PDB file of C-alpha atoms in Angstrom:
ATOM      1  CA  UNK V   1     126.405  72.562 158.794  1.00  0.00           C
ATOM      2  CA  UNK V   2     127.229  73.794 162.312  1.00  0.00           C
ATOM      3  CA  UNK V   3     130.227  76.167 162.806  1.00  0.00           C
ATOM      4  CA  UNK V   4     131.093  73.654 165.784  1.00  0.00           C
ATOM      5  CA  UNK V   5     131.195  70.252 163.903  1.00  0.00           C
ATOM      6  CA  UNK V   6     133.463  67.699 164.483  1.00  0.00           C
ATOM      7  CA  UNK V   7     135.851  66.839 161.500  1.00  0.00           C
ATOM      8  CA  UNK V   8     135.346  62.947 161.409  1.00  0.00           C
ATOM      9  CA  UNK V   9     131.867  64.014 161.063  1.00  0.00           C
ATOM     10  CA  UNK V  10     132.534  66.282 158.208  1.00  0.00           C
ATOM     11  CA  UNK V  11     134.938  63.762 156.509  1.00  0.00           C
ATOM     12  CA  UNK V  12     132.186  60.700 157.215  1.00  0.00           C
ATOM     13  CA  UNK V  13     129.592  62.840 155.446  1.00  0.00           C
ATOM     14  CA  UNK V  14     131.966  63.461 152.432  1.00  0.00           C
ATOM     15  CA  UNK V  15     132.474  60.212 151.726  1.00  0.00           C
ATOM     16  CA  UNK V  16     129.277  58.420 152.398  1.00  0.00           C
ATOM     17  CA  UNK V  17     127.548  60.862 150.499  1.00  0.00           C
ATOM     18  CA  UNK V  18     130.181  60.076 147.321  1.00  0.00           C
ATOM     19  CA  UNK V  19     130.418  56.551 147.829  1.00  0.00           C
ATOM     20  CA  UNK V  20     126.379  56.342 147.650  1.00  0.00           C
ATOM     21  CA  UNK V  21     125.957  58.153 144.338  1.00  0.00           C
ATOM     22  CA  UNK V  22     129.036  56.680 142.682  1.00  0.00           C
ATOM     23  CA  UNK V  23     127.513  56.652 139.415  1.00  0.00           C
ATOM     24  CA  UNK V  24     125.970  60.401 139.589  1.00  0.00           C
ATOM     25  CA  UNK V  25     129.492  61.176 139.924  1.00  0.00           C
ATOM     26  CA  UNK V  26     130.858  59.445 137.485  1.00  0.00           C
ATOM     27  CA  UNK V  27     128.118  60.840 135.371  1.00  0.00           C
ATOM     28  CA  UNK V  28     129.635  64.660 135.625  1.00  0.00           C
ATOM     29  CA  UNK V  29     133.146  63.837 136.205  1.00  0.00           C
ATOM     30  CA  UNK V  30     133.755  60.795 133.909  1.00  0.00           C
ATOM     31  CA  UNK V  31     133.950  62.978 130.410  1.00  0.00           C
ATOM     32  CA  UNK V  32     135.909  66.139 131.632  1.00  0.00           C
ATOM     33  CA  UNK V  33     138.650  63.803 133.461  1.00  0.00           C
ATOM     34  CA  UNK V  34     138.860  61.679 130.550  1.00  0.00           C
ATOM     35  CA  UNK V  35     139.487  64.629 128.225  1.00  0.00           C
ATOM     36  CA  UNK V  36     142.186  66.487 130.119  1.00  0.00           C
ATOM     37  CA  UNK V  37     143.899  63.017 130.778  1.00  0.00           C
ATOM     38  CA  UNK V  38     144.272  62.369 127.196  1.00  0.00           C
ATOM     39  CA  UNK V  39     145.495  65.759 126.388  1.00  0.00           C
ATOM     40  CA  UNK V  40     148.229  65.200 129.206  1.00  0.00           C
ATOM     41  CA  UNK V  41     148.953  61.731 128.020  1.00  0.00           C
ATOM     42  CA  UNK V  42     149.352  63.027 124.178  1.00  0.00           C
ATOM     43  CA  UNK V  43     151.152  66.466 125.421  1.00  0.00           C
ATOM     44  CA  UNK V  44     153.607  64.345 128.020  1.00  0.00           C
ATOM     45  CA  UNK V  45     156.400  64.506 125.448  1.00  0.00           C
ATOM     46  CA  UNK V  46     156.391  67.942 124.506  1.00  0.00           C
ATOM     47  CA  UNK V  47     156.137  69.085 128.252  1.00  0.00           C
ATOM     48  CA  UNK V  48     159.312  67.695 128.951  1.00  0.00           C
ATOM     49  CA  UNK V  49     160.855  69.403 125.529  1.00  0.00           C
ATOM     50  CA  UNK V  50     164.140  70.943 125.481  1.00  0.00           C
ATOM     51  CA  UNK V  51     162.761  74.038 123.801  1.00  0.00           C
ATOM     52  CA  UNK V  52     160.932  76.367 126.324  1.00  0.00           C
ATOM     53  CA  UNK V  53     159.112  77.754 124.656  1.00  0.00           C
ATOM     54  CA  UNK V  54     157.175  74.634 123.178  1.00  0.00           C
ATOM     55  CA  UNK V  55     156.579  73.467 126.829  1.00  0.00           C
ATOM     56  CA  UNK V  56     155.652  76.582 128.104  1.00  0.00           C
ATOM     57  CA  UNK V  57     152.758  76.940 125.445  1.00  0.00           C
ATOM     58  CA  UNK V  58     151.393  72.875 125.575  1.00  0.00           C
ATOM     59  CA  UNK V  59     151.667  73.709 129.921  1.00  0.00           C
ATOM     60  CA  UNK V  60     148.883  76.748 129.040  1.00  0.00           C
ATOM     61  CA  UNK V  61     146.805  74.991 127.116  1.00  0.00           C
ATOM     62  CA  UNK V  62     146.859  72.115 129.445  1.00  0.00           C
ATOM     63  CA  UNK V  63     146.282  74.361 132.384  1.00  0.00           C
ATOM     64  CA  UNK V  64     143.133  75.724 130.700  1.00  0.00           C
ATOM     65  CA  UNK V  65     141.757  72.320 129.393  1.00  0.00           C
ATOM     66  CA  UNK V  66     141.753  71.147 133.100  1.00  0.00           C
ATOM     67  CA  UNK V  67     140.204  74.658 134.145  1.00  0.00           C
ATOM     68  CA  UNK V  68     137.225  73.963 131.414  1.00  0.00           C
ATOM     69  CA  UNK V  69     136.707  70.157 132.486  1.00  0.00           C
ATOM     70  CA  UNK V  70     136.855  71.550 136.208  1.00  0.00           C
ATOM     71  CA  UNK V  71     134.148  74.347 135.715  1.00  0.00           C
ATOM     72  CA  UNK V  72     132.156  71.206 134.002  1.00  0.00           C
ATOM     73  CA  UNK V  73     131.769  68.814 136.512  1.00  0.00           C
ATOM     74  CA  UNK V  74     132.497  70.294 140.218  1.00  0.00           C
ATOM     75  CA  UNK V  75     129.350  73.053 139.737  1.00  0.00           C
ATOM     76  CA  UNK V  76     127.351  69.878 138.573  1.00  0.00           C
ATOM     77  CA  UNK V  77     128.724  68.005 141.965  1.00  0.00           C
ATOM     78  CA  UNK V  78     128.152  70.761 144.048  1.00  0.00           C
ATOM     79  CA  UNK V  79     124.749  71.020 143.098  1.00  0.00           C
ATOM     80  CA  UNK V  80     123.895  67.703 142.842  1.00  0.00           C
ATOM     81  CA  UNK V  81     124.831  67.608 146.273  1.00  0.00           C
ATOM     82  CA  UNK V  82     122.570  70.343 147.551  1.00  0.00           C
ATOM     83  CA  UNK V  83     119.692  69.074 145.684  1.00  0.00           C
ATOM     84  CA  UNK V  84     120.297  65.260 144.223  1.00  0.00           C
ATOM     85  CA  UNK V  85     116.359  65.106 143.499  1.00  0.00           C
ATOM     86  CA  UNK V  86     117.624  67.634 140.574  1.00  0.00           C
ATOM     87  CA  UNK V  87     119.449  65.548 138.971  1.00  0.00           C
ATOM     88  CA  UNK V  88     122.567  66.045 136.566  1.00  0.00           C
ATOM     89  CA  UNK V  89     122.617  66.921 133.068  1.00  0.00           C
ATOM     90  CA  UNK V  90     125.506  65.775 131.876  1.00  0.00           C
ATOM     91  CA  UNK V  91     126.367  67.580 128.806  1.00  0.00           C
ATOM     92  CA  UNK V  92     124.712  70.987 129.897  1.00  0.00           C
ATOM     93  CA  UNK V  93     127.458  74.314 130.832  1.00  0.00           C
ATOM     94  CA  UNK V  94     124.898  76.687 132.305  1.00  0.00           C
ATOM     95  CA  UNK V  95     125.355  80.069 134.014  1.00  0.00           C
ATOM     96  CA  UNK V  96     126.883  78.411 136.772  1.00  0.00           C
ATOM     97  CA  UNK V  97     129.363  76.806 135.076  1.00  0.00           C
ATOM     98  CA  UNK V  98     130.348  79.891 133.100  1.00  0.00           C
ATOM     99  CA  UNK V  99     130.966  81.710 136.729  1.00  0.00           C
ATOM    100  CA  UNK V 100     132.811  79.066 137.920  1.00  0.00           C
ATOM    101  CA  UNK V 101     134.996  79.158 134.752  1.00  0.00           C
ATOM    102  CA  UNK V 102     135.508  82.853 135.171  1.00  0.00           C
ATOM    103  CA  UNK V 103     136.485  82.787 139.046  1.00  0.00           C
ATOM    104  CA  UNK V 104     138.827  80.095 139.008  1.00  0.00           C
ATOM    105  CA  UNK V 105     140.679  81.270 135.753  1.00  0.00           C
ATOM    106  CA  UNK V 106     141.236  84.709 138.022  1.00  0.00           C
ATOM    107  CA  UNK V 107     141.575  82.227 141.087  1.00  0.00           C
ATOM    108  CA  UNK V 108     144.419  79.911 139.527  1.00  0.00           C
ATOM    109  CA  UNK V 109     146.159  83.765 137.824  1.00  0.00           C
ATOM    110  CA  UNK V 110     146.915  84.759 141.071  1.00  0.00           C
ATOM    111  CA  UNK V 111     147.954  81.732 142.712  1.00  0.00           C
ATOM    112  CA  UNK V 112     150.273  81.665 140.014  1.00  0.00           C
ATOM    113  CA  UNK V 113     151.430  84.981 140.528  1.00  0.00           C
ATOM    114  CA  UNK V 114     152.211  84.391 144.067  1.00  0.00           C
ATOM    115  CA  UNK V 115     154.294  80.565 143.104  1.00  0.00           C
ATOM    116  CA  UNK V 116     155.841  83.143 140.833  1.00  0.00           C
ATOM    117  CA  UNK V 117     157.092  86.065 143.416  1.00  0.00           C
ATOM    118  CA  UNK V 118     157.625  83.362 146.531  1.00  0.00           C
ATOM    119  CA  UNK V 119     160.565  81.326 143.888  1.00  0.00           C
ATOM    120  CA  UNK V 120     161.586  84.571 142.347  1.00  0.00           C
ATOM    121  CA  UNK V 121     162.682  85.601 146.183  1.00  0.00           C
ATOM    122  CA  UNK V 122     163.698  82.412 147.288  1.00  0.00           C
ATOM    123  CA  UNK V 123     166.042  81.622 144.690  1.00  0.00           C
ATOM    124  CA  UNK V 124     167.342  85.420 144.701  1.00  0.00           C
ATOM    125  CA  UNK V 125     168.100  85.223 148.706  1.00  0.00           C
ATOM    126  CA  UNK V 126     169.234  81.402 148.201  1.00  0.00           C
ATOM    127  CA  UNK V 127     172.468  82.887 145.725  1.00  0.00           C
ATOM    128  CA  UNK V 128     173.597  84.189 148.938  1.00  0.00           C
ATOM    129  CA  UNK V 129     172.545  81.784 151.816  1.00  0.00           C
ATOM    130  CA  UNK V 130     171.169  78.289 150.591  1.00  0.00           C
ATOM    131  CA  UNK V 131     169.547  77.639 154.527  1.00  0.00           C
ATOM    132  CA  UNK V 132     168.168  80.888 154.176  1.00  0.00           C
ATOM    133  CA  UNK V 133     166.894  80.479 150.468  1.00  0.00           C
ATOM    134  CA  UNK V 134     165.052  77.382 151.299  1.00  0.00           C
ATOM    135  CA  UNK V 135     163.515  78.815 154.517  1.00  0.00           C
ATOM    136  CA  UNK V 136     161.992  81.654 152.191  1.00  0.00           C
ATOM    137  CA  UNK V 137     160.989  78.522 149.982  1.00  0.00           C
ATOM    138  CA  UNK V 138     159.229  76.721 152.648  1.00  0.00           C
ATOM    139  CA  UNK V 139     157.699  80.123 154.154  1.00  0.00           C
ATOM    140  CA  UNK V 140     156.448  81.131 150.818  1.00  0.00           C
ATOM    141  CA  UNK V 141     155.026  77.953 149.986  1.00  0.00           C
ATOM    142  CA  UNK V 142     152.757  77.811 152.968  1.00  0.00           C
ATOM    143  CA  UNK V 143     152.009  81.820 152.478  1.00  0.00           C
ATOM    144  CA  UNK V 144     150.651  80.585 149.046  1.00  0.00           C
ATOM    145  CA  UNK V 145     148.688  77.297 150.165  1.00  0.00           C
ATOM    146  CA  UNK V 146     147.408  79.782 153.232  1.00  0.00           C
ATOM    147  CA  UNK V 147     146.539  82.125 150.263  1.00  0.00           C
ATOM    148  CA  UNK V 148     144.561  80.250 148.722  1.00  0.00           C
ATOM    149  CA  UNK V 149     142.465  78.857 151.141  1.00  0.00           C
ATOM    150  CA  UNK V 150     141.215  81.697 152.037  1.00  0.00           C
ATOM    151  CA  UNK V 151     140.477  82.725 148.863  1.00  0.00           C
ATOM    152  CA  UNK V 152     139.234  79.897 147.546  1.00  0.00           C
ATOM    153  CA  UNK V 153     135.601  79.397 148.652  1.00  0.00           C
ATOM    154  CA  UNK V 154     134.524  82.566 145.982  1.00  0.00           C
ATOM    155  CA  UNK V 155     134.397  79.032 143.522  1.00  0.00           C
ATOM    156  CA  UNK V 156     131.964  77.115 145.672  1.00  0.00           C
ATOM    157  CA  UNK V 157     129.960  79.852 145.997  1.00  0.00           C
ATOM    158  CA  UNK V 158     130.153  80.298 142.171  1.00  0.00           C
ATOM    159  CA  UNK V 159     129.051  76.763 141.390  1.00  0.00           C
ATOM    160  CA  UNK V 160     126.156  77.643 143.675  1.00  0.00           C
ATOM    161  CA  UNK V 161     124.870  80.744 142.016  1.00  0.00           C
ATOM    162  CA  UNK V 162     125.799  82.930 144.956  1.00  0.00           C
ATOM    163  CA  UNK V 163     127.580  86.274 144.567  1.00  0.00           C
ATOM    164  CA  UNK V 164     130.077  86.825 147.241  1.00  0.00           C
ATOM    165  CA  UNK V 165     133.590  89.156 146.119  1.00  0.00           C
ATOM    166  CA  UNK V 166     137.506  87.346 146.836  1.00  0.00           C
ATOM    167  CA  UNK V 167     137.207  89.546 149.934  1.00  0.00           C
ATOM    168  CA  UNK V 168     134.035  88.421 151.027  1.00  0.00           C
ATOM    169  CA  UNK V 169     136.022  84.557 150.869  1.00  0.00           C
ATOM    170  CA  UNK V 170     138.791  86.175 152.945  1.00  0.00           C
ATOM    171  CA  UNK V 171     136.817  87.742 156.105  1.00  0.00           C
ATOM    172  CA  UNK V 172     134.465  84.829 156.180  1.00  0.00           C
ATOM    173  CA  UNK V 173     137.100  81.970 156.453  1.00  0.00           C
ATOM    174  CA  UNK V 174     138.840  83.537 159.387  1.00  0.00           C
ATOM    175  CA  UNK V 175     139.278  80.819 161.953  1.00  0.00           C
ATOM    176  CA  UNK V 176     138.891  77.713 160.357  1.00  0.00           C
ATOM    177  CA  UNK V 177     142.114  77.092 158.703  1.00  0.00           C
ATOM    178  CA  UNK V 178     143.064  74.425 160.585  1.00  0.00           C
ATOM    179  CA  UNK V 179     139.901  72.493 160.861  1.00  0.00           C
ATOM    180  CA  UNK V 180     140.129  72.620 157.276  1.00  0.00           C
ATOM    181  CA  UNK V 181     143.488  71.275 156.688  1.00  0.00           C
ATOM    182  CA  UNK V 182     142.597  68.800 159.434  1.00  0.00           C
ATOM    183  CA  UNK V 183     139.343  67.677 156.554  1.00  0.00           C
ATOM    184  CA  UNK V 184     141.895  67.514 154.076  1.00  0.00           C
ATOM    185  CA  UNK V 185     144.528  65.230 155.822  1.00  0.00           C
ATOM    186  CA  UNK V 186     142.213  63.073 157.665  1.00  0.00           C
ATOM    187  CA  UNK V 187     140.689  62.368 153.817  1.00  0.00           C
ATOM    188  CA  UNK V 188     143.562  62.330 152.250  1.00  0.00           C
ATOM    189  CA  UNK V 189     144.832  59.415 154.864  1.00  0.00           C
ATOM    190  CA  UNK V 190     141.635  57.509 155.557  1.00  0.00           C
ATOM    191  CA  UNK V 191     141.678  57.055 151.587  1.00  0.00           C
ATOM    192  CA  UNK V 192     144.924  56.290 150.798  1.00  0.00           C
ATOM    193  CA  UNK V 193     144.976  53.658 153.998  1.00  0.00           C
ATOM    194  CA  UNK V 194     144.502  50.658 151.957  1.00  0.00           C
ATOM    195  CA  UNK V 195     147.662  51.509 149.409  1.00  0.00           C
ATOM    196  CA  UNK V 196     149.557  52.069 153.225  1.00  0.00           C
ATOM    197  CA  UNK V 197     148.243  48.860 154.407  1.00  0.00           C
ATOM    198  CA  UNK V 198     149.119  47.021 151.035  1.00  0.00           C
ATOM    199  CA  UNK V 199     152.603  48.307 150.848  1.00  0.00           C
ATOM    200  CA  UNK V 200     153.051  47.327 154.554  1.00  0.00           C
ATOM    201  CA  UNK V 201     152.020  43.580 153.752  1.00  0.00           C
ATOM    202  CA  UNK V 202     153.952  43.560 150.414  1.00  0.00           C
ATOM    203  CA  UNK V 203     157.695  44.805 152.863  1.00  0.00           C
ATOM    204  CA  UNK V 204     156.184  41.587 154.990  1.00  0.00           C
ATOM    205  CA  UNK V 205     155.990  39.043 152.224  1.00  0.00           C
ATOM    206  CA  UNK V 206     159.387  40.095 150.716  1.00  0.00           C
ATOM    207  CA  UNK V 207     160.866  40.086 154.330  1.00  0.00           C
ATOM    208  CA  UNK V 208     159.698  36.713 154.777  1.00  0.00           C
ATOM    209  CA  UNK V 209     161.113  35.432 151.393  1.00  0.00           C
ATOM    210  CA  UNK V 210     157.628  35.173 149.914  1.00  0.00           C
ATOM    211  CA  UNK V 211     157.296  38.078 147.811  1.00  0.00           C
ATOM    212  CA  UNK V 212     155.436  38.702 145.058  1.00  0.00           C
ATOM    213  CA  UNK V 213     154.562  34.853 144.729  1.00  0.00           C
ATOM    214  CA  UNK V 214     151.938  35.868 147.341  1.00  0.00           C
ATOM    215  CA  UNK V 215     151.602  39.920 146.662  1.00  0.00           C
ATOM    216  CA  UNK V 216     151.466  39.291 142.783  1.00  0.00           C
ATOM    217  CA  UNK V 217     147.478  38.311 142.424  1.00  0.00           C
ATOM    218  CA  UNK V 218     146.423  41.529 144.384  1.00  0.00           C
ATOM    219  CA  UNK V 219     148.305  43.907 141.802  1.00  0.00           C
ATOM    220  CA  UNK V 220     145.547  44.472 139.428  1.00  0.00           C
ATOM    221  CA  UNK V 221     142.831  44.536 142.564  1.00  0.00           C
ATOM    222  CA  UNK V 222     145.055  46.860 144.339  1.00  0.00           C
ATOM    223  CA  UNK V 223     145.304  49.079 141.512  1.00  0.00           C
ATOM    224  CA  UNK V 224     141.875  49.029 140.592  1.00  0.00           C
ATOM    225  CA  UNK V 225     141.487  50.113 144.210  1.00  0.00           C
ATOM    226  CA  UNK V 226     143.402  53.027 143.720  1.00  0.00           C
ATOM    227  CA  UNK V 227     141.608  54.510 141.167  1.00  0.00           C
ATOM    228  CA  UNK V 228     138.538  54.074 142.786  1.00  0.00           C
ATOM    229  CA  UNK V 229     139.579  55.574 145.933  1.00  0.00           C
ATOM    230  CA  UNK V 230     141.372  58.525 143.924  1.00  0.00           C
ATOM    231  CA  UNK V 231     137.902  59.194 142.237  1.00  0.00           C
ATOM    232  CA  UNK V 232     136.272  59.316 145.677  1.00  0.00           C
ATOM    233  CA  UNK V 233     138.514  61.425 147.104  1.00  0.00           C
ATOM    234  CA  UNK V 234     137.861  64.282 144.142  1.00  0.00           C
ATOM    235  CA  UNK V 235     134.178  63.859 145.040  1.00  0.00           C
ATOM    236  CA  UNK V 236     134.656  63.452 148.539  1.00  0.00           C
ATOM    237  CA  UNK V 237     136.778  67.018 148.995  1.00  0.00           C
ATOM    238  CA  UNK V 238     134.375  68.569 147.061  1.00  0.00           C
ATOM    239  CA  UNK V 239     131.958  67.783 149.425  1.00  0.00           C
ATOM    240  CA  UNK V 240     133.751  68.855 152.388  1.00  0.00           C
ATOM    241  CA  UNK V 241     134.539  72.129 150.552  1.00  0.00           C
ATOM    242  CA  UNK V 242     131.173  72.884 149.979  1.00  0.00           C
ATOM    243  CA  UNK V 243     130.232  72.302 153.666  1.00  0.00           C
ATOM    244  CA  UNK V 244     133.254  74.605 154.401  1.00  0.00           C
ATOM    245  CA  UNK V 245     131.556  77.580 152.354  1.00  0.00           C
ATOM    246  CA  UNK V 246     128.240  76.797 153.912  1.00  0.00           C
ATOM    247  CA  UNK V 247     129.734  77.031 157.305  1.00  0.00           C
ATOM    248  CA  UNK V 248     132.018  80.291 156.958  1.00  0.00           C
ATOM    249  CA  UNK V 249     128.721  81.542 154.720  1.00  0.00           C
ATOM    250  CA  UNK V 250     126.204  81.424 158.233  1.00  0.00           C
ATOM    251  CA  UNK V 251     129.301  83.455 160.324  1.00  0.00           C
TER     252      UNK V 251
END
């Protein structure tokens, strides 16, 4: 991947390369989602329990179920990706996997302590000023997200068997912050268009007095369009990451 390349070309790649090995995909991802979703689905009541305790502890163990199902399947995308004649064995947690579990545990421990210090500030300052608290708010949050970025390619490289330190990440992604959120958004939109489109035609139909007498077949289409295109867009960013660390990897 050039240092140079355009971003629809990036995002094109991303998604043709998920959309044509669909079922590979499914394959590594299928089992770990499935897992963590019915975890959250059985935990959903005790997150929201008055006792903090209780939610605090079900949160943890949900946070580290989704870190385990993660370190499963996105080191068995990655490296499908680089090599697809490989294969993917589907119920295998090699070396790789074990790194990845280890740098994204210390990964998501420090995002976490940053969340924590940017709303500790925020809501100290916004007892005094409530403009000025929710500056801070904003600020932090984008300190974090900015953060993490640059941190996060150490788990790419991880899933790819390739020792670079959090520091390495930082130096190397210098410069390409934006192109990268650009990735992200353009993804993020080009995906979700349909569900825009769809939700444009329903206001139409109910503005014409039609409704859901027309709208009402294409619910179950529409939402079995939304899964599929949320499924392509964890494989899809995935893909684009990896690029990413290949890119910042050749500076």
């Amino acid at each position: 991947m050039k240092q140079n390349e355009p971003i629809l070309k990036i995002v094109k790649r991303s998604l043709s390369f998920t959309f044509k090995n669909i079922i590979p995909f499914l394959k590594c991802w299928a089992v770990p989602f499935l897992v963590s979703s019915i975890f959250y689905a059985l935990s959903s009541y005790y997150l929201t329990s008055t006792h903090w305790f209780v939610s605090a502890i079900v949160a943890i163990v949900s946070v580290a179920i989704n870190l385990v199902a993660a370190s499963v399947w996105v080191p068995k995308w990655i490296n499908f990706y680089e090599s697809p004649k490989k294969g993917i064995k589907i119920f295998a947690f090699e070396e790789t996997n074990k790194e990845y579990l280890q740098r994204s545990t210390v990964f998501l421990v420090g995002v976490a302590l940053l969340l924590f210090f940017g709303v500790g500030i925020s809501t100290l300052v916004g007892h005094y000023s409530s403009i000025f608290g929710s500056v801070i708010a904003c600020v932090s949050m984008a300190a974090v997200f900015y953060i993490s970025y640059r941190f996060s390619f150490i788990l790419p490289a991880a899933a790819l068997g390739e020792k670079i330190t959090f520091m390495d990440s930082w130096r190397q992604s210098r410069g390409f912050s934006w192109k990268f959120l650009a990735v992200v958004l353009t993804l993020t939109f080009l995906i979700n268009l349909p569900f825009i489109l769809m939700g444009l035609f329903s206001i139409l139909m109910y503005q014409i007095k039609i409704g859901m007498g027309i709208f009402g077949p294409f619910t179950l289409p529409g939402t079995l369009l939304m899964v599929f295109a949320n499924i392509l867009l964890f494989g899809a960013f995935t893909v684009a990451w990896t690029d990413f660390y290949k890119m910042i990897r050749k500076k």
